[in-house]
mmCIF file of C-alpha atoms in Angstrom:
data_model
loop_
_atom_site.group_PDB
_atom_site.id
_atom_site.type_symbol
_atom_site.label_atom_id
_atom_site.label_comp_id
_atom_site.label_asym_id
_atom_site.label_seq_id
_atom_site.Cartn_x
_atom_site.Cartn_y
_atom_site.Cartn_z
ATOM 1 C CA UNK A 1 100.334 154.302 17.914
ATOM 2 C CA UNK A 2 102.432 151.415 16.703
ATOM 3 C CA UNK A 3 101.376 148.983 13.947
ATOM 4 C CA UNK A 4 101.366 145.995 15.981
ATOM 5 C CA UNK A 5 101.020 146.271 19.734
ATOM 6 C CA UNK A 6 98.074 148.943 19.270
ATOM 7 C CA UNK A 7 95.624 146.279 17.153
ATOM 8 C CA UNK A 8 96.875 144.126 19.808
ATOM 9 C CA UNK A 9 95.849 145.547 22.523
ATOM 10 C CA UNK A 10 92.483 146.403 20.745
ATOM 11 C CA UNK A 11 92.069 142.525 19.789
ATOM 12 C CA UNK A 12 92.639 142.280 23.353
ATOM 13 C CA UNK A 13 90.031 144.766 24.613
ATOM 14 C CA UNK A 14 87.616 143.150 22.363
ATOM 15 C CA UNK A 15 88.343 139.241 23.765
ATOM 16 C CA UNK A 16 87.993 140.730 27.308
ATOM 17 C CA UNK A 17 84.714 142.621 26.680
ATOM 18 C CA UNK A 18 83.065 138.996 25.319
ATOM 19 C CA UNK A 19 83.904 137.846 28.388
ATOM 20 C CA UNK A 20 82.457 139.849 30.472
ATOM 21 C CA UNK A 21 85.622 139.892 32.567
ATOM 22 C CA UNK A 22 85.272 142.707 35.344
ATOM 23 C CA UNK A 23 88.555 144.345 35.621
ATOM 24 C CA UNK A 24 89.499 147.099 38.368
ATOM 25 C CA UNK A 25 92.443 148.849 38.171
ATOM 26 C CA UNK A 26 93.745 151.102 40.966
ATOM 27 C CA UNK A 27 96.828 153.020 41.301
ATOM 28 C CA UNK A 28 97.713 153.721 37.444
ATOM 29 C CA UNK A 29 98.705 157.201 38.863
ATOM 30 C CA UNK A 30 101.553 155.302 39.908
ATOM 31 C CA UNK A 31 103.379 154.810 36.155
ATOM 32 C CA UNK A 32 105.450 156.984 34.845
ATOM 33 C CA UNK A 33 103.953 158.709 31.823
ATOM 34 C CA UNK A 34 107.191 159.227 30.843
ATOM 35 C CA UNK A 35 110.897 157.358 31.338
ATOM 36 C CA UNK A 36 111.595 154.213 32.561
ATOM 37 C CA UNK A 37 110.518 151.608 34.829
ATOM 38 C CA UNK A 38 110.505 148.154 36.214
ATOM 39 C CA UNK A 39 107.502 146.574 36.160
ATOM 40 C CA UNK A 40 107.030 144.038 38.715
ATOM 41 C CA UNK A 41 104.455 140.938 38.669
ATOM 42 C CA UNK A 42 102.846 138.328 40.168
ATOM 43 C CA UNK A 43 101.915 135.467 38.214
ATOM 44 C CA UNK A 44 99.052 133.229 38.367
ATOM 45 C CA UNK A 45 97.801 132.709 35.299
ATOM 46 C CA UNK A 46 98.959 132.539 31.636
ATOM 47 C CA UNK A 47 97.288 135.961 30.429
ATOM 48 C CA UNK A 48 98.848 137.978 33.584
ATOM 49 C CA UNK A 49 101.208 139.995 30.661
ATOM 50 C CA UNK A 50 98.306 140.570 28.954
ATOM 51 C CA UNK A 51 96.203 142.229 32.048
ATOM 52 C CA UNK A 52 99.294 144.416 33.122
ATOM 53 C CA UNK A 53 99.981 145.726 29.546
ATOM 54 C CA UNK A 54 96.591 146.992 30.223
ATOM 55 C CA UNK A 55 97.763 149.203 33.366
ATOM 56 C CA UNK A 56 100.200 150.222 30.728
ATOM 57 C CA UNK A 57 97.618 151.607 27.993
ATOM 58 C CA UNK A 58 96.035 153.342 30.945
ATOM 59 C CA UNK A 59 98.666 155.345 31.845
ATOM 60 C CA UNK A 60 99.449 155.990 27.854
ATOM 61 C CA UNK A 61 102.438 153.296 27.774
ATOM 62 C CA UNK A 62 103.236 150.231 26.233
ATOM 63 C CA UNK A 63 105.070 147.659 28.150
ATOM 64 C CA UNK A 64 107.627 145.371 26.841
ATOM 65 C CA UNK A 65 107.684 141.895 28.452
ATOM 66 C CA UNK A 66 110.723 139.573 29.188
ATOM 67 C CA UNK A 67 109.328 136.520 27.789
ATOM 68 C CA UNK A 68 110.505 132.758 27.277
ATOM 69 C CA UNK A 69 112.541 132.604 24.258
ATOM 70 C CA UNK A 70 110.989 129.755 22.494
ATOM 71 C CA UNK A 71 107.645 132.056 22.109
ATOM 72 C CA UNK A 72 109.718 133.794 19.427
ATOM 73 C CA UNK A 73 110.121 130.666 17.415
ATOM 74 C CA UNK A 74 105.987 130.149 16.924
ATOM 75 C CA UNK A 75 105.179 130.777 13.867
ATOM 76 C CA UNK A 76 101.715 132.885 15.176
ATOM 77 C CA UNK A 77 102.985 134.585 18.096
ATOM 78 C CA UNK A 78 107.333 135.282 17.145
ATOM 79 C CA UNK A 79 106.330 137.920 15.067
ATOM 80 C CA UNK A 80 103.630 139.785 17.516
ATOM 81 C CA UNK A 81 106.098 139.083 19.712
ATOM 82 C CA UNK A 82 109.091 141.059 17.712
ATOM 83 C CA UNK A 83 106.625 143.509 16.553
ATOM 84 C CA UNK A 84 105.763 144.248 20.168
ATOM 85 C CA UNK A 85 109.100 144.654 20.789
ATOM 86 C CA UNK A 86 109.319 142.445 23.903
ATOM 87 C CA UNK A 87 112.852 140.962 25.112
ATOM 88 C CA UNK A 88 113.468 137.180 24.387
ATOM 89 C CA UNK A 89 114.819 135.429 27.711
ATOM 90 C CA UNK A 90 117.259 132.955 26.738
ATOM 91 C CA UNK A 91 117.739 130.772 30.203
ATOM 92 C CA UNK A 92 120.828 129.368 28.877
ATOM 93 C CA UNK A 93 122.448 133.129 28.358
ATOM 94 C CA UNK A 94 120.630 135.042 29.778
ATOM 95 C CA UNK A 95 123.117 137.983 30.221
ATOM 96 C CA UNK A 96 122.546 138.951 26.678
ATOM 97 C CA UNK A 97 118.321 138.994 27.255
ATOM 98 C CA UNK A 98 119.401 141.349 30.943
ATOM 99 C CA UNK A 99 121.606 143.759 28.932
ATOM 100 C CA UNK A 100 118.719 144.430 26.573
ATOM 101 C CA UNK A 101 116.355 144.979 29.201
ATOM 102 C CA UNK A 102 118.148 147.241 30.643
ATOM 103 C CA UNK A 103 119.363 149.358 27.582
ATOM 104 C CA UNK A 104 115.327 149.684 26.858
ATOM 105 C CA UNK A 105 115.124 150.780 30.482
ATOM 106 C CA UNK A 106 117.835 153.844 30.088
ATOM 107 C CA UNK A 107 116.082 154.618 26.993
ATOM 108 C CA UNK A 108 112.962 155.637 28.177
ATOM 109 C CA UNK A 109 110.963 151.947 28.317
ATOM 110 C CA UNK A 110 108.816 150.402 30.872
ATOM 111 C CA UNK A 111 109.585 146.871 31.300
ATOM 112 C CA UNK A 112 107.255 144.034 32.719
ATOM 113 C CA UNK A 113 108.980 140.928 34.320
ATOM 114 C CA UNK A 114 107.835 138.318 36.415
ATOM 115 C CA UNK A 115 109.980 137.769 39.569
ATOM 116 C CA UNK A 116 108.833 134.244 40.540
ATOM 117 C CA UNK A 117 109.937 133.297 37.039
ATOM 118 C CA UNK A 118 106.839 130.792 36.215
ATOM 119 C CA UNK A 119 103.422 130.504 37.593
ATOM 120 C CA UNK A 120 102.587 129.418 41.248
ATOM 121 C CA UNK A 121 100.382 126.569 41.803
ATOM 122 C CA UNK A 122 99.777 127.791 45.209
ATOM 123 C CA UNK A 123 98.335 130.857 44.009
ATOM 124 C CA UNK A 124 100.896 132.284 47.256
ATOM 125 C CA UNK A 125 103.850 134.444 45.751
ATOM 126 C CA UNK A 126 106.732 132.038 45.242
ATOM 127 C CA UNK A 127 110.785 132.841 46.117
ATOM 128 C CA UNK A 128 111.837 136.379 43.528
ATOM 129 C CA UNK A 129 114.798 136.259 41.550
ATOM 130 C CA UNK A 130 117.122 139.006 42.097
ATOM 131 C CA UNK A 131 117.157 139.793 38.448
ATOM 132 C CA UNK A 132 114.149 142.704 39.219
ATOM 133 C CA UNK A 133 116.109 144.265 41.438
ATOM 134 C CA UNK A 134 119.710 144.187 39.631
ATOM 135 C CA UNK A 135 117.614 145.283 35.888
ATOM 136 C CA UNK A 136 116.099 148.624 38.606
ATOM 137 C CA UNK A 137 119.531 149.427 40.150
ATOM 138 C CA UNK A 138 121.719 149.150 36.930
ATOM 139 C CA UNK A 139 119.117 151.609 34.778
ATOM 140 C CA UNK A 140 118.596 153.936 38.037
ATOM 141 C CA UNK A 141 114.985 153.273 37.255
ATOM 142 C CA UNK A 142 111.917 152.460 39.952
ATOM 143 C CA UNK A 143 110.304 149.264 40.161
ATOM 144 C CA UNK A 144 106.384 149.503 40.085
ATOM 145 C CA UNK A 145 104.886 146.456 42.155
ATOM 146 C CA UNK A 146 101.825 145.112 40.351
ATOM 147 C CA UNK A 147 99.523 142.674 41.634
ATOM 148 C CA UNK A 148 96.742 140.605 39.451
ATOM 149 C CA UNK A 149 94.334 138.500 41.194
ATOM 150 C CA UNK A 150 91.741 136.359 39.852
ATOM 151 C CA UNK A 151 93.735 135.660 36.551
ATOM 152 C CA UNK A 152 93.829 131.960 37.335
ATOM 153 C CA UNK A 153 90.035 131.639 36.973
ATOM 154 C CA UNK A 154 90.232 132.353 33.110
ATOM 155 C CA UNK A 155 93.570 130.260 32.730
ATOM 156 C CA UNK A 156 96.118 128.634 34.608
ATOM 157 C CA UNK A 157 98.985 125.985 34.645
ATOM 158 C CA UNK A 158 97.011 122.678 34.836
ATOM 159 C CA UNK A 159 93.361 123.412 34.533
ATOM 160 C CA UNK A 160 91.333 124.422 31.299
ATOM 161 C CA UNK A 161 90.470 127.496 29.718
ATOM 162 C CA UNK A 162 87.980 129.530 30.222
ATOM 163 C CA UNK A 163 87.351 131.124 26.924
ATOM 164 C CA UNK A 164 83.627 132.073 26.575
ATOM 165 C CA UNK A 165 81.429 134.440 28.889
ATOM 166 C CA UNK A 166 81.776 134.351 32.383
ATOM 167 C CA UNK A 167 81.994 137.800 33.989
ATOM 168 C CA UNK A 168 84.850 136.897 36.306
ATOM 169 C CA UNK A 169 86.275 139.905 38.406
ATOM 170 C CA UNK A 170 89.978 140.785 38.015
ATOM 171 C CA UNK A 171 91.626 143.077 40.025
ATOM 172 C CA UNK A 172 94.816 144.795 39.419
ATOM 173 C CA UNK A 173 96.710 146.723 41.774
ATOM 174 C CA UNK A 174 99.866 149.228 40.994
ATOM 175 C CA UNK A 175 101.842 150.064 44.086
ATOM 176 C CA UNK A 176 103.978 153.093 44.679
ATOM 177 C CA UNK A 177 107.180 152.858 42.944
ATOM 178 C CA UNK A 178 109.457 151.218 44.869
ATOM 179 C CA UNK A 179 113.819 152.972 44.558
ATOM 180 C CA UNK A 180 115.912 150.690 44.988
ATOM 181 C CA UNK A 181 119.369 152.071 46.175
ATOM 182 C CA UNK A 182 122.364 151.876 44.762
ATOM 183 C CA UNK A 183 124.284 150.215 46.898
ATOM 184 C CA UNK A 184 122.329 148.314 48.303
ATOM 185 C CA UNK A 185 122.284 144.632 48.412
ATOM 186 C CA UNK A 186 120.408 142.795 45.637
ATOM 187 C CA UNK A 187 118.896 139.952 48.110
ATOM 188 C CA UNK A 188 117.839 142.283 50.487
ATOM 189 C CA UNK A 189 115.838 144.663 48.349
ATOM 190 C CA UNK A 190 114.622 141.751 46.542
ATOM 191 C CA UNK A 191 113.133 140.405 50.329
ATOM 192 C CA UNK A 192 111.863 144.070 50.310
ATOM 193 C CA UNK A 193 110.215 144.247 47.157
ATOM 194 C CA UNK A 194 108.254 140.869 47.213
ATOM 195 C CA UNK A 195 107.036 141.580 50.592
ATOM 196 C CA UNK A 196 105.531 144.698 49.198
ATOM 197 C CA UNK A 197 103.958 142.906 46.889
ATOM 198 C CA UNK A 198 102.891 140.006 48.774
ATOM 199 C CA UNK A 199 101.157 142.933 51.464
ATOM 200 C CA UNK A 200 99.222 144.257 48.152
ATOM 201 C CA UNK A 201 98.504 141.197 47.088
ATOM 202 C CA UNK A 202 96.532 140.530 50.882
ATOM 203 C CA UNK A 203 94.981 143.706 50.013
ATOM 204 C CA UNK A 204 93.435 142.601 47.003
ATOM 205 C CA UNK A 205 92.753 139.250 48.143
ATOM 206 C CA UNK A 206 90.764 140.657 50.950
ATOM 207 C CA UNK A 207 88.692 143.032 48.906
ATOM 208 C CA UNK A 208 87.974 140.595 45.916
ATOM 209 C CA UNK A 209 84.174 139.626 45.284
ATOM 210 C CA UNK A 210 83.094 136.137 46.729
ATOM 211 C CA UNK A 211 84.849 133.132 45.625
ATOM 212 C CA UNK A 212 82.881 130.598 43.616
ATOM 213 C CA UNK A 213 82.980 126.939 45.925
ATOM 214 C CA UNK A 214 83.255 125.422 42.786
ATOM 215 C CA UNK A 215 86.596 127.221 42.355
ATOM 216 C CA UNK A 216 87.848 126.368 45.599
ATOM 217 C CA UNK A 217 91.107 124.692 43.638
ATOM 218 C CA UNK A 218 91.968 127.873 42.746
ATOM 219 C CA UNK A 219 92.436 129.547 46.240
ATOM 220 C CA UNK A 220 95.771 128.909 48.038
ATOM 221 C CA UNK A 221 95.429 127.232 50.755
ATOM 222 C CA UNK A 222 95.680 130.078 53.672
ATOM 223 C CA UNK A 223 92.071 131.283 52.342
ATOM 224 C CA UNK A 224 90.465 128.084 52.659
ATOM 225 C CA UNK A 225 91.093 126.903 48.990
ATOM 226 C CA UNK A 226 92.187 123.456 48.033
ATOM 227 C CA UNK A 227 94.834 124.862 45.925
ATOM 228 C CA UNK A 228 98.442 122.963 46.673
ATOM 229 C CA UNK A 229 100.478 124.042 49.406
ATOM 230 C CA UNK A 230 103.373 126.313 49.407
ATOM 231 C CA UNK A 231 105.753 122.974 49.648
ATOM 232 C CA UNK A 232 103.857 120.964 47.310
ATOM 233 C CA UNK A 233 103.385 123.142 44.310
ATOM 234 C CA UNK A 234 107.411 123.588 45.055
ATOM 235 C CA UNK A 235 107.683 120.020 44.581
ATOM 236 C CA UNK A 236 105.465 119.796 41.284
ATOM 237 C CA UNK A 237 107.921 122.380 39.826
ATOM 238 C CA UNK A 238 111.050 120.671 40.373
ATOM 239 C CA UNK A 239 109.229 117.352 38.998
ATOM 240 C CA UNK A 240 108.584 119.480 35.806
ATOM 241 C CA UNK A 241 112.492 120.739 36.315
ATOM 242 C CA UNK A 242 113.667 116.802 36.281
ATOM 243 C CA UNK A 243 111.439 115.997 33.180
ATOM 244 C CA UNK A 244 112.880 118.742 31.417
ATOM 245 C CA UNK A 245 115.703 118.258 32.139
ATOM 246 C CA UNK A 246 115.458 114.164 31.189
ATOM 247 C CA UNK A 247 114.302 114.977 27.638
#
């Protein structure tokens, strides 16, 4: 028990539950019920932390998140955020957010990060940073691949929210742990890792309920969807990157 992530999570249960959202979860055998790990994550939609904390209550953990740094400076969600104990990312020093990390890691806590950074557009997994990897090999902790899809039905970069009732299924997969060795090159276990994921990901793709026409905009392309390609939703991120940047 801990006095703010566990009314969290229950606020959370209770949101999901008036929504009817169908979630299956397969492989929680898969995290450690005790020591650390790396938990890795696809992203696609803006509650994905949310749905793999829940992978982490199943298994009797809580998960602390590497998060944007300016969520800590919200008046609302800074101090769930401290009292959750998740790890600020600050992208202009990062080293200090990476040494955290993995000090939480050697001491016994699982840690979710996103490797792709932000969400795709394509709904495809984008390029992994190597910082996954280096965060795994530095704590001589396993990375646990974890794969969400259908979390960019309820909410995702560009299109609205869907807040009320809808009974949308949501399917999240935890892979074997992945060791990562070490010596060995940070690129090439990075390659390694995502295409682990990406195969899981097919998996679940595959097996997923039908897809709504309607929601056709939210299927990458390769499955028929209307969603951008690959090279354009790469193109729509640097265009956010230059107005960023411009401001």
């Amino acid at each position: 028990m801990e006095p703010v992530y566990t009314p969290v999570i229950g606020l959370a249960r209770t949101l999901f539950a008036a929504q009817g959202l169908k979630i299956t979860m397969t492989g929680t055998e898969h995290v450690p019920r005790h020591g650390g790990a790396v938990m890795a994550i696809n992203h696609t939609g803006y509650f994905d932390f949310t749905y793999a904390g829940l992978v982490g209550v199943k298994a009797g953990r809580y998960v602390r998140f590497m998060a944007k740094k300016s969520i800590w400076s919200n008046p609302v969600a800074g101090p769930l955020m401290r009292g959750m104990k998740h790890i600020p990312v600050d992208r202009e020093a990062g080293l200090g957010s990476f040494d955290a990390a993995r000090d939480a890691l050697r001491s016994g806590e699982i840690i979710g990060v996103f490797p792709e950074a932000t969400i795709s557009r394509s709904f495809e997994l984008k390029a992994f940073k190597s910082g996954t990897v280096r965060l795994a090999q530095e704590a001589g902790v396993p990375i646990l691949p974890v794969t969400i899809w259908g979390s960019q039905r309820v909410w995702t970069k560009g299109q609205p929210r869907k807040m009320g009732r809808h009974g949308i299924p949501l399917l999240i997969t935890v892979g074997a742990p992945i060791v990562v060795g070490a010596d060995e090159k940070p690129g090439l276990a990075t390659v390694r890792v995502r295409a682990a994921m990406e195969a899981q990901l097919h998996a679940d793709q595959d097996r997923y309920p039908h897809w709504p026409d309607a929601e056709r905009h939210l299927l990458p392309v390769r499955l028929g969807g209307t969603a951008p390609s690959v090279d354009e939703a790469e193109e729509m991120d640097r265009a956010d990157r230059r107005r960023r940047s411009s401001h």
